[in-house]
Tab-separated table of C-alpha atoms and ligand atoms in Angstrom:
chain	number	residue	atom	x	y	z
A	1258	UNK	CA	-34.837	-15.248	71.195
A	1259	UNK	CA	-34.237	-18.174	69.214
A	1260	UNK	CA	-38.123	-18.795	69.136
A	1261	UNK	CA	-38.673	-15.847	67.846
A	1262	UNK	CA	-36.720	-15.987	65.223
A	1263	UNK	CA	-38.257	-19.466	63.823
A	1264	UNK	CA	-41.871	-17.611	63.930
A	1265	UNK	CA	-43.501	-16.939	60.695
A	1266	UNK	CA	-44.375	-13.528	59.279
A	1267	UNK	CA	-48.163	-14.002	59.552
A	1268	UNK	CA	-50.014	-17.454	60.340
A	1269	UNK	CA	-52.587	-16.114	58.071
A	1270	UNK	CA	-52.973	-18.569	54.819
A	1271	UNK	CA	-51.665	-21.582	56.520
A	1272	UNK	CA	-53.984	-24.520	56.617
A	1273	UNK	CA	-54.350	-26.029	59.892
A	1274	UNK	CA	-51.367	-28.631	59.413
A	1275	UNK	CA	-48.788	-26.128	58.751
A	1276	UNK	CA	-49.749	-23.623	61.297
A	1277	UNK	CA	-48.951	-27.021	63.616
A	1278	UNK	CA	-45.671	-27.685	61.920
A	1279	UNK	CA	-44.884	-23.382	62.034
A	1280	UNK	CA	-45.357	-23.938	65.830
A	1281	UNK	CA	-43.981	-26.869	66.720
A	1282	UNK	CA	-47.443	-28.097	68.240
A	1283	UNK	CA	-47.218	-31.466	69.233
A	1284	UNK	CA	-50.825	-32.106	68.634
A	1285	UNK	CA	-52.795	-32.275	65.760
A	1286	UNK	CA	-56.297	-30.908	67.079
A	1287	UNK	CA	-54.015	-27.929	68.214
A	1288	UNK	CA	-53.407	-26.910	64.429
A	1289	UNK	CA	-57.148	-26.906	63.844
A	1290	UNK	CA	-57.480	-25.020	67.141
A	1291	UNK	CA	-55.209	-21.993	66.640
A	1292	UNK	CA	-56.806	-22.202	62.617
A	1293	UNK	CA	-60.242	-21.632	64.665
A	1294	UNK	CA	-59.077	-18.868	66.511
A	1295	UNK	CA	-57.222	-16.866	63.388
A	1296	UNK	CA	-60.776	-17.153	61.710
A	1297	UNK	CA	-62.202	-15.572	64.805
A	1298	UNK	CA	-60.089	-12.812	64.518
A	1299	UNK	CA	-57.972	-12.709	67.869
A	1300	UNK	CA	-55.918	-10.255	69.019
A	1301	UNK	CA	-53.116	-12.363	70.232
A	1302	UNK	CA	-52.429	-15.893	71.589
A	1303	UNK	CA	-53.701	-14.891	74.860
A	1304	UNK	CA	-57.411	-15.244	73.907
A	1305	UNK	CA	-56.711	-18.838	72.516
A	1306	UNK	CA	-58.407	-20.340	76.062
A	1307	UNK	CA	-57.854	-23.837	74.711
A	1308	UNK	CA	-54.250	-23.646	74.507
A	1309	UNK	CA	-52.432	-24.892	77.599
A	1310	UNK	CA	-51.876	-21.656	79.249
A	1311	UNK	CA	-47.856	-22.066	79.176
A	1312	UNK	CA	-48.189	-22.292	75.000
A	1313	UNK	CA	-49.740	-19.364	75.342
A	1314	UNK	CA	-47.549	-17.140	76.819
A	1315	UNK	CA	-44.750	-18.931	74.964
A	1316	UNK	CA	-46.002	-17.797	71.777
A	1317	UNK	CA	-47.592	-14.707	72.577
A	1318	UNK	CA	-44.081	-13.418	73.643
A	1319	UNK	CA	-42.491	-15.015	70.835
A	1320	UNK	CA	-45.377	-13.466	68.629
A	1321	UNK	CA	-47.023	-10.980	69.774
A	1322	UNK	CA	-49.151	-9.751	66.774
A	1323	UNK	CA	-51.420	-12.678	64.629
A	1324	UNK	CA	-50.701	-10.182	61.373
A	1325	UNK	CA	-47.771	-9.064	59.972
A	1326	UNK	CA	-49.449	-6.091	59.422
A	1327	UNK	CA	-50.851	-3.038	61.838
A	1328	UNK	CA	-54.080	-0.493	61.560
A	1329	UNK	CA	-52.209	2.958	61.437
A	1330	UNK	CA	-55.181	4.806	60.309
A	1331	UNK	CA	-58.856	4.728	60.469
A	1332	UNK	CA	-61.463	6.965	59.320
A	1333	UNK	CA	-65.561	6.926	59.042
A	1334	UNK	CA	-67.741	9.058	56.607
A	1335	UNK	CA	-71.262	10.047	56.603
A	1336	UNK	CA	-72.208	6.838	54.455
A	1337	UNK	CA	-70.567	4.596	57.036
A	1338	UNK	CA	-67.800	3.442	54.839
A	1339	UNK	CA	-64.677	3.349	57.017
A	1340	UNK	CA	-60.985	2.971	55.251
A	1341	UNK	CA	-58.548	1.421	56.824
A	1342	UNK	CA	-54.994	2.402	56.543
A	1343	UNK	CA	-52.331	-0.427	56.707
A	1344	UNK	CA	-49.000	-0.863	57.096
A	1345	UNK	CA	-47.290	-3.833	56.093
A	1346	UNK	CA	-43.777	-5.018	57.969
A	1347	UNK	CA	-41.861	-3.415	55.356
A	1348	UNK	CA	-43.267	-0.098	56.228
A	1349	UNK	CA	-45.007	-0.409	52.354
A	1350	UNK	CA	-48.658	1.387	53.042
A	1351	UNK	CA	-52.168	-0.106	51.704
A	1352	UNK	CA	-55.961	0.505	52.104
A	1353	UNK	CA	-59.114	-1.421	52.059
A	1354	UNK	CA	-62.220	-0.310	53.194
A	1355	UNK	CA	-65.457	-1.120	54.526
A	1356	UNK	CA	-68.898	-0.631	52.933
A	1357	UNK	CA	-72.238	-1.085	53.824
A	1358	UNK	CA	-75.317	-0.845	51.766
A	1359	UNK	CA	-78.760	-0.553	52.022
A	1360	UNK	CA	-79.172	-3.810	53.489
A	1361	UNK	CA	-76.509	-3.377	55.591
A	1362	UNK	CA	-74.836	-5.747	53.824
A	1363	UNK	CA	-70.765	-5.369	54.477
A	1364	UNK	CA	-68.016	-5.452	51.876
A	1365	UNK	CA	-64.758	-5.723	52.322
A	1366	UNK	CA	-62.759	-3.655	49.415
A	1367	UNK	CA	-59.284	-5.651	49.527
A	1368	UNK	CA	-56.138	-4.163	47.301
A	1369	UNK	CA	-54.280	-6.664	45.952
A	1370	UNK	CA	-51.034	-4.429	44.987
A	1371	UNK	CA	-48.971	-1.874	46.908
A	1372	UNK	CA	-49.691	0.661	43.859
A	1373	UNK	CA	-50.463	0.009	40.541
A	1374	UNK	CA	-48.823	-0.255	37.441
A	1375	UNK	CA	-51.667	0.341	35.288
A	1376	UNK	CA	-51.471	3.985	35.410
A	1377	UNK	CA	-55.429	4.573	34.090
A	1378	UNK	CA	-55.465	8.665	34.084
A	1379	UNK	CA	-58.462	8.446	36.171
A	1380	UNK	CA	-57.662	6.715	39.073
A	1381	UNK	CA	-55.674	8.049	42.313
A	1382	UNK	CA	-53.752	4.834	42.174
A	1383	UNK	CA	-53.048	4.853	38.780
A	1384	UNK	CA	-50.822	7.835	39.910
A	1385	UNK	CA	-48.415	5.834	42.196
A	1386	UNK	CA	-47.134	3.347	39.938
A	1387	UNK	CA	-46.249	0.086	41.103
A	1388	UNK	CA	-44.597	-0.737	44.629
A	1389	UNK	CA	-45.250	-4.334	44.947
A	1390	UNK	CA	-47.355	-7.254	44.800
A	1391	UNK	CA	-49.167	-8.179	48.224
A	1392	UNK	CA	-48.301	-11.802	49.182
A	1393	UNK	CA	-51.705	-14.017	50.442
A	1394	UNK	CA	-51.280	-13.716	53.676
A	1395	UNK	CA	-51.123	-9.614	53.557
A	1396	UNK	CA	-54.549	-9.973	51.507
A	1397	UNK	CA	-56.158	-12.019	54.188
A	1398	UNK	CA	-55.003	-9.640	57.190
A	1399	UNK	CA	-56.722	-6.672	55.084
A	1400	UNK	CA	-59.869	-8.698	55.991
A	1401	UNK	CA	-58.929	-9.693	58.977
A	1402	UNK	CA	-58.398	-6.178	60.313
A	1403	UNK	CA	-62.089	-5.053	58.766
A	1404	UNK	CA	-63.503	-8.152	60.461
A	1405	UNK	CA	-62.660	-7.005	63.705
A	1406	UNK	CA	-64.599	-3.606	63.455
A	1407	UNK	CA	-67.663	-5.679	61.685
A	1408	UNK	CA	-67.746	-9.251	62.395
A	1409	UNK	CA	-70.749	-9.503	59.807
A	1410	UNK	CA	-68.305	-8.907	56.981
A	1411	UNK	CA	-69.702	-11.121	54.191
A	1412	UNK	CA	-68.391	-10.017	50.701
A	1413	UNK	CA	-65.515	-9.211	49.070
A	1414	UNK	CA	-64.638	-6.311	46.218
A	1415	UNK	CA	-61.009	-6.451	44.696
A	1416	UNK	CA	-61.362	-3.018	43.935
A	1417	UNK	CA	-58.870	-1.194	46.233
A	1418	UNK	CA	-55.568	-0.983	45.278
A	1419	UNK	CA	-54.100	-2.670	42.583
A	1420	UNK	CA	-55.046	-4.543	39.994
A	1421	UNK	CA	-55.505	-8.147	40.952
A	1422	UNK	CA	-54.727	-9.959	37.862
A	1423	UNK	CA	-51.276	-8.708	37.420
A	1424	UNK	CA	-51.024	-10.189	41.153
A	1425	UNK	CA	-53.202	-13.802	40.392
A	1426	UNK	CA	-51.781	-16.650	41.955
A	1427	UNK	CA	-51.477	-14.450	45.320
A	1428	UNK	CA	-55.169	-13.078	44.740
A	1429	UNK	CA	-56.522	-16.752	44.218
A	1430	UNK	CA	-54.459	-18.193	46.609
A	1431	UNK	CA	-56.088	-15.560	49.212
A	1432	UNK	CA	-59.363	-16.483	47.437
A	1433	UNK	CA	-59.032	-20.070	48.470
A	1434	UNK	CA	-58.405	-19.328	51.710
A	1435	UNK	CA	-60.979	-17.002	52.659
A	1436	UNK	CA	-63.339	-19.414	50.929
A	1437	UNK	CA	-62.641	-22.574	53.098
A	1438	UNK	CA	-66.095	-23.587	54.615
A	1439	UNK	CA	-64.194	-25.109	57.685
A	1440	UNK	CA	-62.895	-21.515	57.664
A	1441	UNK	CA	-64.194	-17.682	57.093
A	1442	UNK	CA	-66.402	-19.963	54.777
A	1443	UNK	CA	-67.296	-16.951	52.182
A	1444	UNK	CA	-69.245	-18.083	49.374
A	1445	UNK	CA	-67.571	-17.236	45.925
A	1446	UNK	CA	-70.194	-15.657	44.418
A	1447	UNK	CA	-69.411	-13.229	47.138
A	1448	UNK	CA	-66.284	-12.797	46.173
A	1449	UNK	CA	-65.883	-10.221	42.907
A	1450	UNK	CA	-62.635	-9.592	40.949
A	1451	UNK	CA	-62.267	-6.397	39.555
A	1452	UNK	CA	-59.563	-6.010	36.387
A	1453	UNK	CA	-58.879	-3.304	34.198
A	1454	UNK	CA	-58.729	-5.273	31.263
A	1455	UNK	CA	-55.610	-8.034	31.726
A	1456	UNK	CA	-56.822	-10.643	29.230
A	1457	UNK	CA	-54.527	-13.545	30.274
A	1458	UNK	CA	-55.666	-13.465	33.685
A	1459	UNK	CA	-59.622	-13.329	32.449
A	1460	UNK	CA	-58.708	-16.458	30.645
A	1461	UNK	CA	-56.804	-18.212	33.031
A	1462	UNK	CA	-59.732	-17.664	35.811
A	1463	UNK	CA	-62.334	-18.873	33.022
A	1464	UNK	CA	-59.768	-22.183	32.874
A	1465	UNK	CA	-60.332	-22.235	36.923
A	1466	UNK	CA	-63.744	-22.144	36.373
A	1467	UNK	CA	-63.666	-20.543	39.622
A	1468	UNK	CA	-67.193	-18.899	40.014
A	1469	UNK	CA	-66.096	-15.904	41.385
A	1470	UNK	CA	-68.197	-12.603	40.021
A	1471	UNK	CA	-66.062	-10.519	37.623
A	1472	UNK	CA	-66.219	-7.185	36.762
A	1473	UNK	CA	-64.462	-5.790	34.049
A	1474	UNK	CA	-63.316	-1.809	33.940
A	1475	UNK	CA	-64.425	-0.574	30.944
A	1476	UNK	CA	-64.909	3.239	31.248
A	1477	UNK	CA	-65.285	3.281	27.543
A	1478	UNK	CA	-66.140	1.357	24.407
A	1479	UNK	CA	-64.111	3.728	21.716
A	1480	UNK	CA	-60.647	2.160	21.157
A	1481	UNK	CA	-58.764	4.765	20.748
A	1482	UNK	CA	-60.591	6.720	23.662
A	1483	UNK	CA	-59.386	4.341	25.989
A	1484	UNK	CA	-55.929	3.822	25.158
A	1485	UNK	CA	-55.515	7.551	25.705
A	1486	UNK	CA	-57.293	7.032	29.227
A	1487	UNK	CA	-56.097	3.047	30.282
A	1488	UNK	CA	-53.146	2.565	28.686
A	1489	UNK	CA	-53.434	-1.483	29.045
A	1490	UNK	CA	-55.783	-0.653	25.925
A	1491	UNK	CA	-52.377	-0.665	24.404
A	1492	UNK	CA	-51.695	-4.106	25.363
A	1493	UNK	CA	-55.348	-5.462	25.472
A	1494	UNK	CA	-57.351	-3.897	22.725
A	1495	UNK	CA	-60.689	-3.747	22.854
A	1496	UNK	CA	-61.905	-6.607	20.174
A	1497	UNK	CA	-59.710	-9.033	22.026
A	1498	UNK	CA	-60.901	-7.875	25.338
A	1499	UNK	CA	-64.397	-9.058	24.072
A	1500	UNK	CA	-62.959	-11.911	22.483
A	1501	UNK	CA	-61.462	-13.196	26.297
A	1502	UNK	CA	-64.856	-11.931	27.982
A	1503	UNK	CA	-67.041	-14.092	25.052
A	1504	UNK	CA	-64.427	-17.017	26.450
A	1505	UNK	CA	-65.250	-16.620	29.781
A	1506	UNK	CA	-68.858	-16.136	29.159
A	1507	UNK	CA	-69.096	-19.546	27.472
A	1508	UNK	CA	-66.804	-21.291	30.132
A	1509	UNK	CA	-68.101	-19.778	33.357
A	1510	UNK	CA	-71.240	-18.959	32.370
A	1511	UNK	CA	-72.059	-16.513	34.637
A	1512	UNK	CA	-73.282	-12.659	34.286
A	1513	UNK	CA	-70.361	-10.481	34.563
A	1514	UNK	CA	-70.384	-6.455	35.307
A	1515	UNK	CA	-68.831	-3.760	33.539
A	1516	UNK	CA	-67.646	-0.740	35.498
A	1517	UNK	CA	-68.509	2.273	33.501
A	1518	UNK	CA	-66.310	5.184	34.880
A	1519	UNK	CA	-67.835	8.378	33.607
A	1520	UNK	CA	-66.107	11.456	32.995
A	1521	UNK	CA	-68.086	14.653	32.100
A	1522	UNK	CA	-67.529	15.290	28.286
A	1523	UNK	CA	-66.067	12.603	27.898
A	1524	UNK	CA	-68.083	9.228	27.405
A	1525	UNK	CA	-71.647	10.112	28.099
A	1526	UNK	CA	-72.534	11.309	24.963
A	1527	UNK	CA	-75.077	9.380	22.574
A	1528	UNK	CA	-72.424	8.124	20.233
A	1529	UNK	CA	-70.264	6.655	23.649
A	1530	UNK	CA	-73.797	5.285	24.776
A	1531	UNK	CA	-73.957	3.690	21.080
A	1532	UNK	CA	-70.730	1.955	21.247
A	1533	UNK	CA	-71.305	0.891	24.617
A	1534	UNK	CA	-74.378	-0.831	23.309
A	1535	UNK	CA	-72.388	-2.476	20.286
A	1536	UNK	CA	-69.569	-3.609	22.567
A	1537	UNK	CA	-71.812	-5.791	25.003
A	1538	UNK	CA	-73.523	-7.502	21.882
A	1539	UNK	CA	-73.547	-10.774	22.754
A	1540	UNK	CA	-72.315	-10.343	26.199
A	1541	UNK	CA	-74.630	-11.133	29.153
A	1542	UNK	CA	-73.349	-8.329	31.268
A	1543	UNK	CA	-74.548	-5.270	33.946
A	1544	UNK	CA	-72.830	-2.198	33.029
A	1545	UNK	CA	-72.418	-0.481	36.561
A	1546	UNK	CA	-72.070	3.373	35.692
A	1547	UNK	CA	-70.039	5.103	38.137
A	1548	UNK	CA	-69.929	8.941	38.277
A	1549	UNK	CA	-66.363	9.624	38.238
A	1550	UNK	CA	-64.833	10.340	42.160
A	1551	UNK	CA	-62.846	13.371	41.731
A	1552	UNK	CA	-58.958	13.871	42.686
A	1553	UNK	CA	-57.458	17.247	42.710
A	1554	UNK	CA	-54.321	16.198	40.709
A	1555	UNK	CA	-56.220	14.445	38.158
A	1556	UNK	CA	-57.431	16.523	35.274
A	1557	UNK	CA	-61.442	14.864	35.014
A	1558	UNK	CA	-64.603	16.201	36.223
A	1559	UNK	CA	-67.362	14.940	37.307
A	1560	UNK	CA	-70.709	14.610	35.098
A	1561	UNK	CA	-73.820	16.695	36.375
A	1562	UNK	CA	-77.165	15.024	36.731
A	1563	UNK	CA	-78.503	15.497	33.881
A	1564	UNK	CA	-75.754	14.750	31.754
A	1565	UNK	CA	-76.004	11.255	33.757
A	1566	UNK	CA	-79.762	11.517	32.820
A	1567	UNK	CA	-79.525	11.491	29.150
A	1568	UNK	CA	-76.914	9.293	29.146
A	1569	UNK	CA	-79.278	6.328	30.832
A	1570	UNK	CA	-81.807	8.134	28.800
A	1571	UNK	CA	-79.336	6.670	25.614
A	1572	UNK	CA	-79.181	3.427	27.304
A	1573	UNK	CA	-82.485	3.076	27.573
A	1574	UNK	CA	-83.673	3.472	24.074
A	1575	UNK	CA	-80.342	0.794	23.281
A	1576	UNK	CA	-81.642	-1.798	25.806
A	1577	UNK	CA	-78.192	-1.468	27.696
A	1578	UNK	CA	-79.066	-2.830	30.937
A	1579	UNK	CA	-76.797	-0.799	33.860
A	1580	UNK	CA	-77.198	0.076	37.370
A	1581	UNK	CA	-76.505	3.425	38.699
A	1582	UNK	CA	-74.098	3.261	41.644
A	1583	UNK	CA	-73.836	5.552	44.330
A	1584	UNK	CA	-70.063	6.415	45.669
A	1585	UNK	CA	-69.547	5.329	49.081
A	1586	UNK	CA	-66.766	6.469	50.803
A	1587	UNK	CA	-66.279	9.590	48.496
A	1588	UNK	CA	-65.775	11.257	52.350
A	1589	UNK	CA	-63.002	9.469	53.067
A	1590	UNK	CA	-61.334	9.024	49.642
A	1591	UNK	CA	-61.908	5.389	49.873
A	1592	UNK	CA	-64.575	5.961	47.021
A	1593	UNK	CA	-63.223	3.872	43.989
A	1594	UNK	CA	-60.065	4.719	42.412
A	1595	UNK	CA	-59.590	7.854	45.669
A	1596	UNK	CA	-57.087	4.890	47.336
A	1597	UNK	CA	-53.020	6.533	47.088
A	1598	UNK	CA	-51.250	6.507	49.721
A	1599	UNK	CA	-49.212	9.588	50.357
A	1600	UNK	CA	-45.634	8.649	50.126
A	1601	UNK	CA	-42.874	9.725	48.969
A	1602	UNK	CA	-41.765	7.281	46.716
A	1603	UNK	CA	-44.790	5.899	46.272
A	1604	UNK	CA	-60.368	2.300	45.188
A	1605	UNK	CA	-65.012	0.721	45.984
A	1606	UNK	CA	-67.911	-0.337	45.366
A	1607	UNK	CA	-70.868	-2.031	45.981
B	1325	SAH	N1	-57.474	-2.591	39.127
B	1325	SAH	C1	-58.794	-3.083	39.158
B	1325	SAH	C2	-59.445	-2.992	40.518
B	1325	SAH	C3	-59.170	-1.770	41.295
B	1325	SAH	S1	-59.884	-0.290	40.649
B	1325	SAH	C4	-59.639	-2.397	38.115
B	1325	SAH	O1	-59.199	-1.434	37.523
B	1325	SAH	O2	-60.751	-2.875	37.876
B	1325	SAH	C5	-61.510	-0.490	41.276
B	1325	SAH	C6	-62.593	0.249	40.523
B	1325	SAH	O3	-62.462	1.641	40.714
B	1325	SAH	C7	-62.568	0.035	39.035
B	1325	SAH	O4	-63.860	-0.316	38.612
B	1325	SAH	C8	-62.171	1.394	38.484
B	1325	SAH	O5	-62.688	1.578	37.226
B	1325	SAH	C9	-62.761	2.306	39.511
B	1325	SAH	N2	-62.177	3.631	39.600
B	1325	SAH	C10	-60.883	3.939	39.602
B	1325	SAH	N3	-60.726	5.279	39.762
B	1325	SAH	C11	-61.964	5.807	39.886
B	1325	SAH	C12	-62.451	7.118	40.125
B	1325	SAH	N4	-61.631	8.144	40.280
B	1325	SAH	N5	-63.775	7.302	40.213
B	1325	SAH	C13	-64.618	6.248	40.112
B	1325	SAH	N6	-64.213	4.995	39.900
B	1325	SAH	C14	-62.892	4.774	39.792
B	1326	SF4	FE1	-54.837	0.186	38.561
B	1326	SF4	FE2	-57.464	-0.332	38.541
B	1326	SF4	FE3	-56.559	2.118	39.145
B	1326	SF4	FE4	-56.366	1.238	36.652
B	1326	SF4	S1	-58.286	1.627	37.777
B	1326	SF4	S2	-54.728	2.282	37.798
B	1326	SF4	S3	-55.937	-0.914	36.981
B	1326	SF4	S4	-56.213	0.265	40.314
């Protein structure tokens, strides 16, 4: 009992040497080994064949899950995307989900917050308010757990819940870890951040110079429009939104994208398209357009085809450059912005 009790939550996010200090390992190369066999995604201790056997079963009694967290749900839609339903060991409830595109390319779609306290009307998770940041570790297991139903896993979305800036040293720290080449070894142009707008956290990853992708939520380029619809417009006006994104720009120097929720009636008209165009001045962005993914209890619709038509037909004539993404995942509300978990107290892309 007393072993138990001197076991950590998760092993996940410790580098080799303090995995061998966590368990008491007497020799180095075992650090490294057990590191190997967390990367592999194990079930338990008793698949780590180099370990003396009697280590083994010591720690697989001791320990008998690798994550602090557990799979309680897991469903599959008709575009393959499968979302994942986690608990965490305070009984606190997240989701991530896996896509796969064209290419069959796989995604992981990681939330970086148990909630959100963004509240943007649109989104599902927007709805729950904040429960808590994630810690590393719990980032990394989200992974972990997708990993084991598709080993291939080789990008990352922070586009579940949460919004990952208002959670950034946990979200880089994950980040880091993930990205170690002795490790899962994914690249970090594979790796995308998506925020709703948090300025300081733009700047301080353009001070990392951390070439991660970013993606910025945008949904609309009218000021006052979007206050009404994300209130961090409040906090984070628009001008010195483009101010930090001009900033990173010259820093990083790397394309970002801007998601582009739209809402029927709302901002897909030719005067929204025109402001869109006037806001990226300057910027060397893709605007991803994303037909709003309906929720019941929200009070948006989606835009028709054609209204999507003549709004690219806008951006055309403008010179906006966007993609047009399909929702993946829609099926099993692990589309963007579909992630809340029903509690009682208490989103994807590609
Ligand atoms: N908090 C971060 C990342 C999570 S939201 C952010 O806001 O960027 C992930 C993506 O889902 C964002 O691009 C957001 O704009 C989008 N999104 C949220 N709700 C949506 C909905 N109902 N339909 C389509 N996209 C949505
Ligand atoms: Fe939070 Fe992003 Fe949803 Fe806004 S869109 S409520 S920031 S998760």
């Amino acid at each position: 009992m007393e072993e138990l009790k001197k076991m950590p939550k998760s092993l996940y996010g410790m580098k080799p040497n303090e995995i061998l200090g966590a368990l008491g390992l007497s020799r180095a190369y075992q650090g490294k080994q057990v590191y190997q066999w967390l990367v592999r995604c194990v079930a338990g201790f008793e698949e780590m064949t180099d370990l003396p056997k009697a280590l083994r079963e010591e720690f697989a009694s001791a320990m008998p899950s690798l994550t602090s967290s557990n799979v309680i749900d897991e469903q599959t839609d008709s575009s393959g995307a499968t979302k994942l339903g986690i608990e965490l060991h305070d009984g606190a409830i997240v989701e991530c989900v896996l896509l796969t595109d064209k290419e069959n390319r796989k995604t992981a779609c990681l939330s970086s917050q148990v909630g959100c306290a963004m509240g943007c009307t649109f989104c599902r998770t927007g709805t729950m308010g904040l429960i808590r940041n994630l810690q590393a570790f719990e980032i990394i297991e989200q992974f972990v757990h997708l990993r084991r139903i598709a080993p291939d896993t080789s990008h990352i979305v922070f586009m579940g819940m949460g919004e990952p800036m208002a959670n950034f040293a946990e979200v880089i720290q994950a980040i880091t870890y993930l990205h170690d080449p002795d490790g899962f070894d994914i690249g970090l142009r594979r790796i995308t951040i998506s925020t709703s707008g948090v300025i300081p956290g733009i700047l301080k990853l353009a001070e990392l110079n951390l070439p991660v992708k970013l993606a910025v939520s945008l949904v609309t380029a009218d000021n006052r429009q979007r206050t009404e619809i994300m209130p961090v417009n409040k906090a984070y006006p628009l001008d010195e939104l483009k101010k930090a994104l001009l900033r990173y720009q010259h820093v990083v120097g790397k394309r970002f994208t801007l998601e582009y929720v739209m809402l029927h009636d709302q901002n897909t008209d030719g005067p929204s398209a025109k402001k869109l165009a006037n806001f990226i001045r300057g910027l060397d962005v893709m605007v991803n357009l994303i037909p709003w993914n309906p929720a019941a209890e929200l009070p948006w619709e989606t835009p028709g085809r054609r209204e999507i038509d003549s709004f690219t037909r806008e951006l055309d004539l403008l010179g906006v450059p966007y993609t047009r993404r399909f929702s993946r995942g829609r099926g099993v509300n692990g589309a963007c912005g579909q992630l809340a978990v029903e509690l009682k107290a208490c989103d994807t892309n590609l």
